[in-house]
Coordinates of C-alpha atoms and ligand atoms in Angstrom, one line a residue:
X9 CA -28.0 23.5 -121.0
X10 CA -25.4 26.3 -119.4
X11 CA -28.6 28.2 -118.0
X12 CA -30.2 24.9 -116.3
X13 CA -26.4 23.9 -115.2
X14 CA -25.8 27.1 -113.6
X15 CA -29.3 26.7 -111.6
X16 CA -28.2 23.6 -110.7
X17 CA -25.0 24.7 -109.5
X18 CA -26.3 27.2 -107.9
X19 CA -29.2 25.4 -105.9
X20 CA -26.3 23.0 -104.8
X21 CA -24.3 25.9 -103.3
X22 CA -27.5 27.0 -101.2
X23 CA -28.1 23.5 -100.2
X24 CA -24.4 23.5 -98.7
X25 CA -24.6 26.9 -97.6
X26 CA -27.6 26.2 -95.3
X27 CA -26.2 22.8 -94.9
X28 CA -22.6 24.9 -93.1
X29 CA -24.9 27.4 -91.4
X30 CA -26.8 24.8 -89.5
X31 CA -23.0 22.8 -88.7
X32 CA -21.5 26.6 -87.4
X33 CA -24.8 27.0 -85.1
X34 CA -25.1 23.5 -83.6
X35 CA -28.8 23.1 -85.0
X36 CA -30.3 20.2 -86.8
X37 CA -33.9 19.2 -88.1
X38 CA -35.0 15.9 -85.2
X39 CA -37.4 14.4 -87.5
X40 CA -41.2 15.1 -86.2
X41 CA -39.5 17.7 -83.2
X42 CA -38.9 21.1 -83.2
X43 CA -35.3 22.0 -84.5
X44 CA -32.8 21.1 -81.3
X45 CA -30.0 22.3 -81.1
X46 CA -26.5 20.6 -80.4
X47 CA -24.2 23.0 -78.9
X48 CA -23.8 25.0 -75.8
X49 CA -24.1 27.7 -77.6
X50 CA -26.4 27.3 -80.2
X51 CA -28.6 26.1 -77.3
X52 CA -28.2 28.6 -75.0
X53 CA -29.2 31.1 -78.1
X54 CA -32.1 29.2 -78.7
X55 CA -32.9 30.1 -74.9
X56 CA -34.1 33.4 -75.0
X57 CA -30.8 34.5 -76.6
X58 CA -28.7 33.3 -73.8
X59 CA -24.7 32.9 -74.5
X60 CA -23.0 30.2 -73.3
X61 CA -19.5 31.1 -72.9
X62 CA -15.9 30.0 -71.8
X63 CA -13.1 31.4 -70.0
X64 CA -10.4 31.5 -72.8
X65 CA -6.0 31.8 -72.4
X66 CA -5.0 33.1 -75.4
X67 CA -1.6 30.8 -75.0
X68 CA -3.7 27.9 -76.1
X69 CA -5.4 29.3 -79.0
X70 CA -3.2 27.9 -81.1
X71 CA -3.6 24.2 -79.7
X72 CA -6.1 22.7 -82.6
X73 CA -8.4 20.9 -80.2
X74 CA -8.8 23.6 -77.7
X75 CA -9.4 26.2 -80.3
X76 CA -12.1 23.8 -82.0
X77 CA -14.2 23.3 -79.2
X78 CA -14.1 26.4 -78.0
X79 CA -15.5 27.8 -81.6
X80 CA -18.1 25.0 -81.7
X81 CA -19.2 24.7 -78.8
X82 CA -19.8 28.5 -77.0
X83 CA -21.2 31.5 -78.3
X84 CA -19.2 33.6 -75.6
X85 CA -15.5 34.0 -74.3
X86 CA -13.9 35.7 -71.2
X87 CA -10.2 36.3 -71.8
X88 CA -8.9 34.5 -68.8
X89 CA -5.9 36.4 -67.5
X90 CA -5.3 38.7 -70.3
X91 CA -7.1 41.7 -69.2
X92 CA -5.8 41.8 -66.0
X93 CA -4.1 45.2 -65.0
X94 CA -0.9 43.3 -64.1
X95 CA -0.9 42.2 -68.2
X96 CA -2.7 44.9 -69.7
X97 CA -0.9 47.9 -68.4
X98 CA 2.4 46.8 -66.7
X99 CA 3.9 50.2 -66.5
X100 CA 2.4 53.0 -65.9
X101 CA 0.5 54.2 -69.4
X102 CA 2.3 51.7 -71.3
X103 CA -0.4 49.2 -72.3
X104 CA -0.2 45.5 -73.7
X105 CA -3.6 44.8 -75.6
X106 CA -2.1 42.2 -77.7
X107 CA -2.7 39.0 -75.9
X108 CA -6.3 40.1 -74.9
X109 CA -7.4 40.9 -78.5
X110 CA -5.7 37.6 -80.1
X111 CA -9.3 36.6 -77.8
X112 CA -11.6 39.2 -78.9
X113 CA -11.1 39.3 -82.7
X114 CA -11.4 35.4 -82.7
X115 CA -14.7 35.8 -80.9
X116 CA -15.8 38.8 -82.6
X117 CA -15.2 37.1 -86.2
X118 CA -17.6 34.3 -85.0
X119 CA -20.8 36.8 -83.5
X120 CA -19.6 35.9 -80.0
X121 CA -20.6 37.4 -76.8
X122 CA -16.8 38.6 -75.1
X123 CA -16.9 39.5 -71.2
X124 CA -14.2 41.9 -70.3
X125 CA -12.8 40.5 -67.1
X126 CA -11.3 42.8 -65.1
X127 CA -10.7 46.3 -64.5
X128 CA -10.5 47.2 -60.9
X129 CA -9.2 44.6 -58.9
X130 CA -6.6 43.9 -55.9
X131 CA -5.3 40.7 -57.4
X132 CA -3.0 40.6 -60.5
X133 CA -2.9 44.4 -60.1
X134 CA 0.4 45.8 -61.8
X135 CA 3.4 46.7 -58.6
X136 CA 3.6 50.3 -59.3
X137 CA -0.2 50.4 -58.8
X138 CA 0.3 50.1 -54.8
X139 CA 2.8 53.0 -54.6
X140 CA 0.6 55.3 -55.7
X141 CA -1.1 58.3 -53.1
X142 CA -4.8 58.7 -53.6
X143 CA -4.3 61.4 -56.5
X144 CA -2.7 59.6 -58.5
X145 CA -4.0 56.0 -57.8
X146 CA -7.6 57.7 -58.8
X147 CA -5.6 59.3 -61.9
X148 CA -4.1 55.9 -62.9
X149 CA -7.8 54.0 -62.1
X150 CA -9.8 56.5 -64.3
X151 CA -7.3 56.3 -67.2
X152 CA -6.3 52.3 -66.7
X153 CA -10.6 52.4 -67.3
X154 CA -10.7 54.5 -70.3
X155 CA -7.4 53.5 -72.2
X156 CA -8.6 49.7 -71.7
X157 CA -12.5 50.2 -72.2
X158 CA -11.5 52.5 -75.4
X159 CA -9.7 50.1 -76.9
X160 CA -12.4 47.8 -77.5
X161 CA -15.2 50.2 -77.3
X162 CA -18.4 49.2 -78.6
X163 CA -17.2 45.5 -78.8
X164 CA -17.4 43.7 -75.5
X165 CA -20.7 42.7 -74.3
X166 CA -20.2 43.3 -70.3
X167 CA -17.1 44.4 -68.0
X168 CA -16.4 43.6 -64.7
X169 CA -16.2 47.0 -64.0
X170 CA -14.7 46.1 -60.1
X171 CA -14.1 42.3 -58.7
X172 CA -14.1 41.3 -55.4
X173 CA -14.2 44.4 -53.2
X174 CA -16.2 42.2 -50.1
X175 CA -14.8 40.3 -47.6
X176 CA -17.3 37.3 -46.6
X177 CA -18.4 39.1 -43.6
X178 CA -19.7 42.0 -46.1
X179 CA -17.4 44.5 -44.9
X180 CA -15.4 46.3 -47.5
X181 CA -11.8 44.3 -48.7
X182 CA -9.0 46.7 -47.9
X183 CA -7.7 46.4 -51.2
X184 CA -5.3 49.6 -52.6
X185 CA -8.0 51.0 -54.0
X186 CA -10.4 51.2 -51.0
X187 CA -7.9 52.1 -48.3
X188 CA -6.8 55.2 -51.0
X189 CA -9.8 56.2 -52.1
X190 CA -12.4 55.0 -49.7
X191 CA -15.5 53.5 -50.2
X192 CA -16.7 55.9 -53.1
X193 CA -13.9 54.2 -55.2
X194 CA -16.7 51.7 -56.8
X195 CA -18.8 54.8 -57.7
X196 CA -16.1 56.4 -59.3
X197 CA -15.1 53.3 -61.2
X198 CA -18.7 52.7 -62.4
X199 CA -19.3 56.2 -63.7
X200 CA -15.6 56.3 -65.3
X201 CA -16.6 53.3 -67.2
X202 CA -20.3 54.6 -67.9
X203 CA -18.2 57.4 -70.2
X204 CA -15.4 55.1 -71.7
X205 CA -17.9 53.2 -73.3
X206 CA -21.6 53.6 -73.2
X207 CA -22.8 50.5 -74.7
X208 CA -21.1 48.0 -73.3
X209 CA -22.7 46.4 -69.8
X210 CA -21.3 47.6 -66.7
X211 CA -21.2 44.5 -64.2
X212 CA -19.9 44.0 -60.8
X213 CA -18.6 40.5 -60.3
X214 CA -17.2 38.4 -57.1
X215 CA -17.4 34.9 -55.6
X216 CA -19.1 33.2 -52.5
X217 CA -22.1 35.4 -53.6
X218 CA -24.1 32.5 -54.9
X219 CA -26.3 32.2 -51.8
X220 CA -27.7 34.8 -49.6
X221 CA -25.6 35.3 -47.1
X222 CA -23.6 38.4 -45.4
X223 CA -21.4 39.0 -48.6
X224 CA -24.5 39.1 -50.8
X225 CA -26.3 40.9 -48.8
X226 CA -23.7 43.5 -49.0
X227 CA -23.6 43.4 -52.6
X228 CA -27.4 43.5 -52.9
X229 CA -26.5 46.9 -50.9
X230 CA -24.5 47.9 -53.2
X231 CA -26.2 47.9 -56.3
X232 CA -29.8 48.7 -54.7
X233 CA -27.9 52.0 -53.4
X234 CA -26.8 52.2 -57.2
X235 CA -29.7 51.7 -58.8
X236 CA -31.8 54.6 -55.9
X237 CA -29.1 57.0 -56.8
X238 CA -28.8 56.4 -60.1
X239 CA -25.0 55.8 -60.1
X240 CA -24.7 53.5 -63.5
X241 CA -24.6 49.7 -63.3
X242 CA -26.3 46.8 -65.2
X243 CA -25.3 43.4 -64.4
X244 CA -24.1 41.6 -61.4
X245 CA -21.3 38.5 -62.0
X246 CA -21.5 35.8 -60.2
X247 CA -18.6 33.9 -60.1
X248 CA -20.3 30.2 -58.8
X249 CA -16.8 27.9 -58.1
X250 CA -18.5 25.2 -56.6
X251 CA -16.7 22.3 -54.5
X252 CA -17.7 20.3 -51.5
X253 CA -17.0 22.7 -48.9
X254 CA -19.0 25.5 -51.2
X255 CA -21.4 23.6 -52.5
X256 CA -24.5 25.2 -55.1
X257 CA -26.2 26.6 -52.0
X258 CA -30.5 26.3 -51.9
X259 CA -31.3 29.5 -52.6
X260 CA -28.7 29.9 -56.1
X261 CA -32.3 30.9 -57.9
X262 CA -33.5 33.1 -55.2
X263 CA -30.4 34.5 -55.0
X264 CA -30.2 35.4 -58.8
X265 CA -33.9 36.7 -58.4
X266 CA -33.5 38.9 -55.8
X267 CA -30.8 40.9 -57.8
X268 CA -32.9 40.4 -61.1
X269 CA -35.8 42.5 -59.5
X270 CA -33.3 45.1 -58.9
X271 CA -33.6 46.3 -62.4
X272 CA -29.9 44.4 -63.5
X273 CA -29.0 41.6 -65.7
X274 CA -27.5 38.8 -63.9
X275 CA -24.9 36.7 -65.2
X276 CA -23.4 33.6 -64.4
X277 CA -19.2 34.1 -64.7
X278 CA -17.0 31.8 -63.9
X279 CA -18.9 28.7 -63.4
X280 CA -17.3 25.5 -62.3
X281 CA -18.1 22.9 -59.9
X282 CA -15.6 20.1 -58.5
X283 CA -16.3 16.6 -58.9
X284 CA -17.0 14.0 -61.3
X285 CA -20.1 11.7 -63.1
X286 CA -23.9 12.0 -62.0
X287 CA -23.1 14.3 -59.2
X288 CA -21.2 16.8 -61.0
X289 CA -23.8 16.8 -63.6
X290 CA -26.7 17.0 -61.2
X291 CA -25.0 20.5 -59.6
X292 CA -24.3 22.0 -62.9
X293 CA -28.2 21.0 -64.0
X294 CA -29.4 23.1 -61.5
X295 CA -27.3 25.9 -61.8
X296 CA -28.7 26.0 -65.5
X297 CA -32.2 25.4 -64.6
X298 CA -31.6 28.3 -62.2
X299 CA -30.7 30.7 -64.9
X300 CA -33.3 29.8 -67.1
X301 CA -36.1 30.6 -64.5
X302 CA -34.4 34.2 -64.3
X303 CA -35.4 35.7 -67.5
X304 CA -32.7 38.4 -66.3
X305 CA -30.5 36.0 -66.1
X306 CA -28.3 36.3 -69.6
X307 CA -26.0 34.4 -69.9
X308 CA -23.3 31.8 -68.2
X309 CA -19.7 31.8 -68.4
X310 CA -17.6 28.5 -67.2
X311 CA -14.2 29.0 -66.2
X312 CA -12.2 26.9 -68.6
X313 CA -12.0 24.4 -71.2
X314 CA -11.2 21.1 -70.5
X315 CA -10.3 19.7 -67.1
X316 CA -6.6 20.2 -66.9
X317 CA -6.6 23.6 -67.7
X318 CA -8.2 24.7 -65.2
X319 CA -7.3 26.9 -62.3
X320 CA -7.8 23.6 -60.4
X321 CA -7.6 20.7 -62.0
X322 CA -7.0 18.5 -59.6
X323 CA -10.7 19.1 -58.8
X324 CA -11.9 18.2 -62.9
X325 CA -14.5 21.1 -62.7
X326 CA -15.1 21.3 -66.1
X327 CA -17.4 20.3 -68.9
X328 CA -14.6 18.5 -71.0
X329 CA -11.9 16.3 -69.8
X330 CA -8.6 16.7 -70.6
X331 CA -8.9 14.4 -73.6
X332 CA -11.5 16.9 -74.9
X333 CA -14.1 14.2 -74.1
X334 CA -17.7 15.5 -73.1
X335 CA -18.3 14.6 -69.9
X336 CA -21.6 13.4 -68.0
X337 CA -21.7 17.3 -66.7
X338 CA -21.9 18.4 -70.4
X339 CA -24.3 16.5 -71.7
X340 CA -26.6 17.5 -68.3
X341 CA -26.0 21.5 -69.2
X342 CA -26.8 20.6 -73.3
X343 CA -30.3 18.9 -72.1
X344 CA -31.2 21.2 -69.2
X345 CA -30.7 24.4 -71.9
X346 CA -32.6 22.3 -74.7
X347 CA -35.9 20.8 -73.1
X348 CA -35.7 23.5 -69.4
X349 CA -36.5 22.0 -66.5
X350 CA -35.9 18.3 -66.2
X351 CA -35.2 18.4 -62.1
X352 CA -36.8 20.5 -59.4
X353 CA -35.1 24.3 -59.2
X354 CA -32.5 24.0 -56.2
X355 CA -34.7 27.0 -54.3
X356 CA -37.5 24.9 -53.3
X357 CA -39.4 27.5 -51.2
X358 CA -40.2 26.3 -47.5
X359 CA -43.4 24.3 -47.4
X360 CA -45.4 26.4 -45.9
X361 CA -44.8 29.1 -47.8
X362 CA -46.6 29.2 -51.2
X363 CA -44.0 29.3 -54.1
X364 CA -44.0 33.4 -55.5
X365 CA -44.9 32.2 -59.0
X366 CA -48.2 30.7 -58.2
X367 CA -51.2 32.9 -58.6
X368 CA -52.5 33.2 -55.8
X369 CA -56.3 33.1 -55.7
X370 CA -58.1 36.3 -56.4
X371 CA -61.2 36.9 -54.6
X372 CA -60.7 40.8 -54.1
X373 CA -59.4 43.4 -56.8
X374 CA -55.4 42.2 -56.2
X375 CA -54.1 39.6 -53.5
X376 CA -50.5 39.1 -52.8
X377 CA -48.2 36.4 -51.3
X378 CA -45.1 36.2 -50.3
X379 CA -42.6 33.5 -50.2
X380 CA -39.7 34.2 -47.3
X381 CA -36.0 33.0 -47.3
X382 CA -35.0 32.5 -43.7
X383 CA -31.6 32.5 -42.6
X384 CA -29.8 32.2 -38.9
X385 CA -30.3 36.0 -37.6
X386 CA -32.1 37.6 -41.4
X387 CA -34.3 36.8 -43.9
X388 CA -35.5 37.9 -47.7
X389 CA -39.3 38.3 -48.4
X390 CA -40.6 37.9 -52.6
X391 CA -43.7 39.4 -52.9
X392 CA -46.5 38.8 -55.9
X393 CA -49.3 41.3 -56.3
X394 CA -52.1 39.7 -58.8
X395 CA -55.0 41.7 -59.9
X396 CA -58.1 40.2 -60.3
X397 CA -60.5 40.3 -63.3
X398 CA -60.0 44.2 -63.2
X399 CA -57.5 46.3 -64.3
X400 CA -55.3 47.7 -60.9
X401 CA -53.9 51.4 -61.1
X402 CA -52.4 51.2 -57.5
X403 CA -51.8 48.9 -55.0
X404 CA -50.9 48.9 -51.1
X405 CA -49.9 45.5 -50.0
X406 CA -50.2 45.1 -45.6
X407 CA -47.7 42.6 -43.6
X408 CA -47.2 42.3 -40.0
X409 CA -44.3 41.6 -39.7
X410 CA -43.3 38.7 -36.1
X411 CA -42.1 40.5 -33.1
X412 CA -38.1 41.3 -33.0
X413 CA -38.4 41.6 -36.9
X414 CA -36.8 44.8 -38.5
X415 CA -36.5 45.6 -42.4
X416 CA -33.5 47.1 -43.8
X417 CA -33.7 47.3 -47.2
X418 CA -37.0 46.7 -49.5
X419 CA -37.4 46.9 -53.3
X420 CA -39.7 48.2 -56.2
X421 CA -42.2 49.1 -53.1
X422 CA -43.0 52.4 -50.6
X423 CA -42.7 51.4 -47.3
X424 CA -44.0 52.7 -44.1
X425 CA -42.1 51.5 -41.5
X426 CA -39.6 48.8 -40.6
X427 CA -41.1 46.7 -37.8
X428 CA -45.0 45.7 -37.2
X429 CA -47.3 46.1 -39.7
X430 CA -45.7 47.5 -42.8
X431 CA -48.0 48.8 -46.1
X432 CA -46.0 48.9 -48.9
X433 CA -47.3 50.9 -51.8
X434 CA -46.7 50.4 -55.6
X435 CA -43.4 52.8 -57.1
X436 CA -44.2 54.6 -60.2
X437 CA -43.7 52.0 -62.6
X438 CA -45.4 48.7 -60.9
X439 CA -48.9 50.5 -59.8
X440 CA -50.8 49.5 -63.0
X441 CA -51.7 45.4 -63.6
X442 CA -53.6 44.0 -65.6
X443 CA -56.5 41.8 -65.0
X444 CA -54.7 38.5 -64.3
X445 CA -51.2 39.8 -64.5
X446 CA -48.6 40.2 -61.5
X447 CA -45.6 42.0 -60.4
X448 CA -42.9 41.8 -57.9
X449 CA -41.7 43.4 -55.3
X450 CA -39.5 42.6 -51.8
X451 CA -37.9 42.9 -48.9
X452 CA -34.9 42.2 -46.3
X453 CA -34.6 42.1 -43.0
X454 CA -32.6 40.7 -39.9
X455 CA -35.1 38.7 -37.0
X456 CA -37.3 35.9 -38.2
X457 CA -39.8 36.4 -40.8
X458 CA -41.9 33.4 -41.7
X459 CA -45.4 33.3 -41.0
X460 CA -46.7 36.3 -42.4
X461 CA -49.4 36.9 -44.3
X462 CA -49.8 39.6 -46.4
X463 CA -53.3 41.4 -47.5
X464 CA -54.0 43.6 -50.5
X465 CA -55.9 46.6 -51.4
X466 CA -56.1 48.0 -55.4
X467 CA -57.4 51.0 -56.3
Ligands
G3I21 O1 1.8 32.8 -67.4 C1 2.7 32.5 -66.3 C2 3.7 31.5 -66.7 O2 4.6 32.2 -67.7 C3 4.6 31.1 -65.5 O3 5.5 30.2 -65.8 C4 3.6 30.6 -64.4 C5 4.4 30.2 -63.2 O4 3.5 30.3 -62.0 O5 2.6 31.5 -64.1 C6 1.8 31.8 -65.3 O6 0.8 32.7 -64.9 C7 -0.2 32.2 -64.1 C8 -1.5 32.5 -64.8 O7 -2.6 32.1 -64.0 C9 -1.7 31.9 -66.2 O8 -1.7 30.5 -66.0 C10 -0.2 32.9 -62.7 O9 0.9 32.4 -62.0 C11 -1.5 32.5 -62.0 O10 -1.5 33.2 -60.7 C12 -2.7 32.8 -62.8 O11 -3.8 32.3 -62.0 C13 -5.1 32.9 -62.4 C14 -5.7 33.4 -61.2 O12 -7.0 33.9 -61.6 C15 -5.0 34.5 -60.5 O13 -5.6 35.0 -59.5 C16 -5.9 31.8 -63.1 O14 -5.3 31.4 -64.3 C17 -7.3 32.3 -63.3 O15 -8.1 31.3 -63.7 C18 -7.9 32.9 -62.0 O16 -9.1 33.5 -62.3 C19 -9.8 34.1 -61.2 C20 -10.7 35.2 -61.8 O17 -9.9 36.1 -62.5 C21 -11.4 35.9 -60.7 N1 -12.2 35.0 -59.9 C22 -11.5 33.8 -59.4 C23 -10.8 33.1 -60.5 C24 -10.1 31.8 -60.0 O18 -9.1 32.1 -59.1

């Protein structure tokens, strides 16, 4: 019968509709398990909506291997070089999108996540860039944003908005841009970018900011200066190339935290880690298990395909080798993003300090404790205000602080005072708690600040 054929037919082409949706998302049915997922990206999705993203040269597009695992494994690109002021705008207003968007509208056709990588930067900046006087360099800065932002506008996910602008002692980089313009340059690039398009996420993005550590510190500055003043910004890139001499430091998850509690997205942007077998897949384990205890932590980016396409290859950071082969790394990132944690989070907190995350117990109307990150000459304090079994509307949490101790920053908390016995007091948005429920708030500070232990008051 033509009608019964036709349902037929028809039930068929549903069957191998779902059948090419599950194979494009990387998900099949485990028998007796929840759905898990197969791909990096499907995976990462599946993760709180995560992307799972690679660092993508549009010369190798059309290679047939590169381009297939790129489109089935990751949810996410970064156009590698492509975007870079030195390709993108070579002359002065004459602009070259067509590399870069060979990346985006592959990614775009497939729903991925694209980061826009970079638009203020002193590396692979165009020549006539660093003859310019301040007028003009800030003329040629606001419209290099705009022209380049516009182009895409309302299709990239999140722009490094300005790369690499600190020096690993935390001082400024005496880039063009920052002897020129001075240090409001970063400002101006952030609210330029703000305008040129509004929905996209405006990050700032640079290496050997993993830890905490001078260079972090001065980024945490940054963006906590930001955030008081209300100068536009959203995420914070962190680059994490890993090797033996800069290894995934013991605070990565603090680290990430710290930021998070700013108020910003983190992301993870150029991830890649030297070395080979178990080892290599124990350090990129942790850097996912990291992520995943951040729920502000989006997303992570690894810098390259396979192997030998990497910036250094010598070094195999990557997930694939240069056959294309998954590698013992890979299949430690699919399982860490499919069952969580399988090894303990790098950021063990010191023994004696209770971990922030536990409840701590709650005999009065809130408690708090605090879980400090000491380093030679500074340290970070994480503190967790708990109510009790009734509801808190405000909250003033008391630590004396060791002698020699001296706060210089603090967040998503009053303070009184920067030495001896602080009270910091709930800001307008973390005073209320409900019973049971917590929130965070910390501090930083140079001295030595273990041993303290904080006391709380609700009201
Ligand atoms: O395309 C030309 C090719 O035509 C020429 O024959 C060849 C000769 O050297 O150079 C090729 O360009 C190279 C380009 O990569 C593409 O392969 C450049 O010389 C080389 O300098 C460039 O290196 C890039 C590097 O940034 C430049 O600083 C890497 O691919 C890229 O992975 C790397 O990425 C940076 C991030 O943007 C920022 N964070 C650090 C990261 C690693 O250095």
């Amino acid at each position: 019968m033509v009608t019964r054929s036709l349902r037929t037919t028809a039930r068929r082409a549903l069957v191998l509709a779902a059948a090419g949706a599950m194979a494009v998302t990387g998900v099949v049915a485990l028998s007796g398990t929840a759905n898990a997922a197969t791909t990096l990206g499907a995976s990462a999705a599946e993760r709180g909506g995560r992307y799972f993203g690679a660092a993508v040269a549009a010369n190798h597009l059309g290679e047939a291997r590169y381009f297939q695992t790129w489109t089935t494994e990751f949810n996410g690109a970064t156009p590698e070089n492509e975007m870079k002021w030195q390709t993108i705008e070579p002359s002065r207003n004459q602009f070259n999108f067509a590399p870069a968007n060979q990346i985006v509208t592959q990614a775009r056709s497939r729903g991925m996540k694209v980061r826009g990588h970079t638009l203020v930067w002193h590396s692979q900046l165009a020549g006539w860039v660093s003859s310019l006087d301040a007028t003009n360099l800030r003329s040629a800065m606001n419209n290099h944003i705009n022209r380049v932002m516009g182009q895409w506008r309302g299709q990239i996910h999140s722009w490094d908005v300005v790369n690499e602008a600190f020096e690993e002692n935390g001082s400024r980089r005496q880039s063009v841009f920052q002897q020129r313009l001075g240090n409001g340059y970063i400002e101006e690039a952030f609210r330029a970018a703000r305008t040129a398009d509004p929905n996209a996420k405006l990050c700032y993005n640079d290496y050997n900011t993993d830890g905490i550590n001078a260079k972090s510190n001065a980024v945490f500055a940054l963006v906590q200066d930001f955030r008081n003043r209300g100068v536009p910004i959203d995420c914070v890139g962190f680059q994490s190339h890993f090797n033996g001499a800069s290894p995934v430091p013991g605070n990565y998850q603090q680290n990430l935290q710290r930021f998070a509690n700013l108020g910003v997205d983190v992301q993870i942007t150029e991830l890649d880690i030297e070395g080979s077998g178990t080892a290599q897949a124990n350090n990129y384990r942790n850097v996912v298990n990291a992520c995943l205890a951040v729920s502000r932590c989006t997303g992570i980016t690894v810098w390259g395909i396979p192997d030998h396409y990497s910036w250094r290859p010598n070094g195999t950071p990557l997930l694939f080798d240069s056959n294309y082969n998954k590698k013992a790394a890979y299949t430690a990132v699919l399982n860490a993003l499919n069952t969580g944690q399988s090894d303990p989070p790098p950021n063990d907190p010191p023994p004696n300090d209770p971990p922030p995350n536990d409840p701590p117990p709650t005999t009065g109307a809130c408690a708090a404790t605090v879980s400090t990150n000491q380093w030679t000459g500074g340290f970070v304090g994480s503190v967790r205000v708990t109510a009790g079994s009734a509801q808190v509307n405000a909250w003033t949490v008391t630590v004396t602080l060791p002698s020699g101790a001296t706060l210089t920053s603090g967040w998503n908390a009053d303070r009184s005072g920067n030495t001896g016995t602080v009270q910091f007091t709930n800001v307008g948005f973390n005073g209320s708690i409900a019973p049971g429920q917590s929130v965070d708030f910390g501090y930083q500070g140079t001295g030595t600040g273990t041993g303290v232990t904080p006391t709380c008051a609700a009201s």
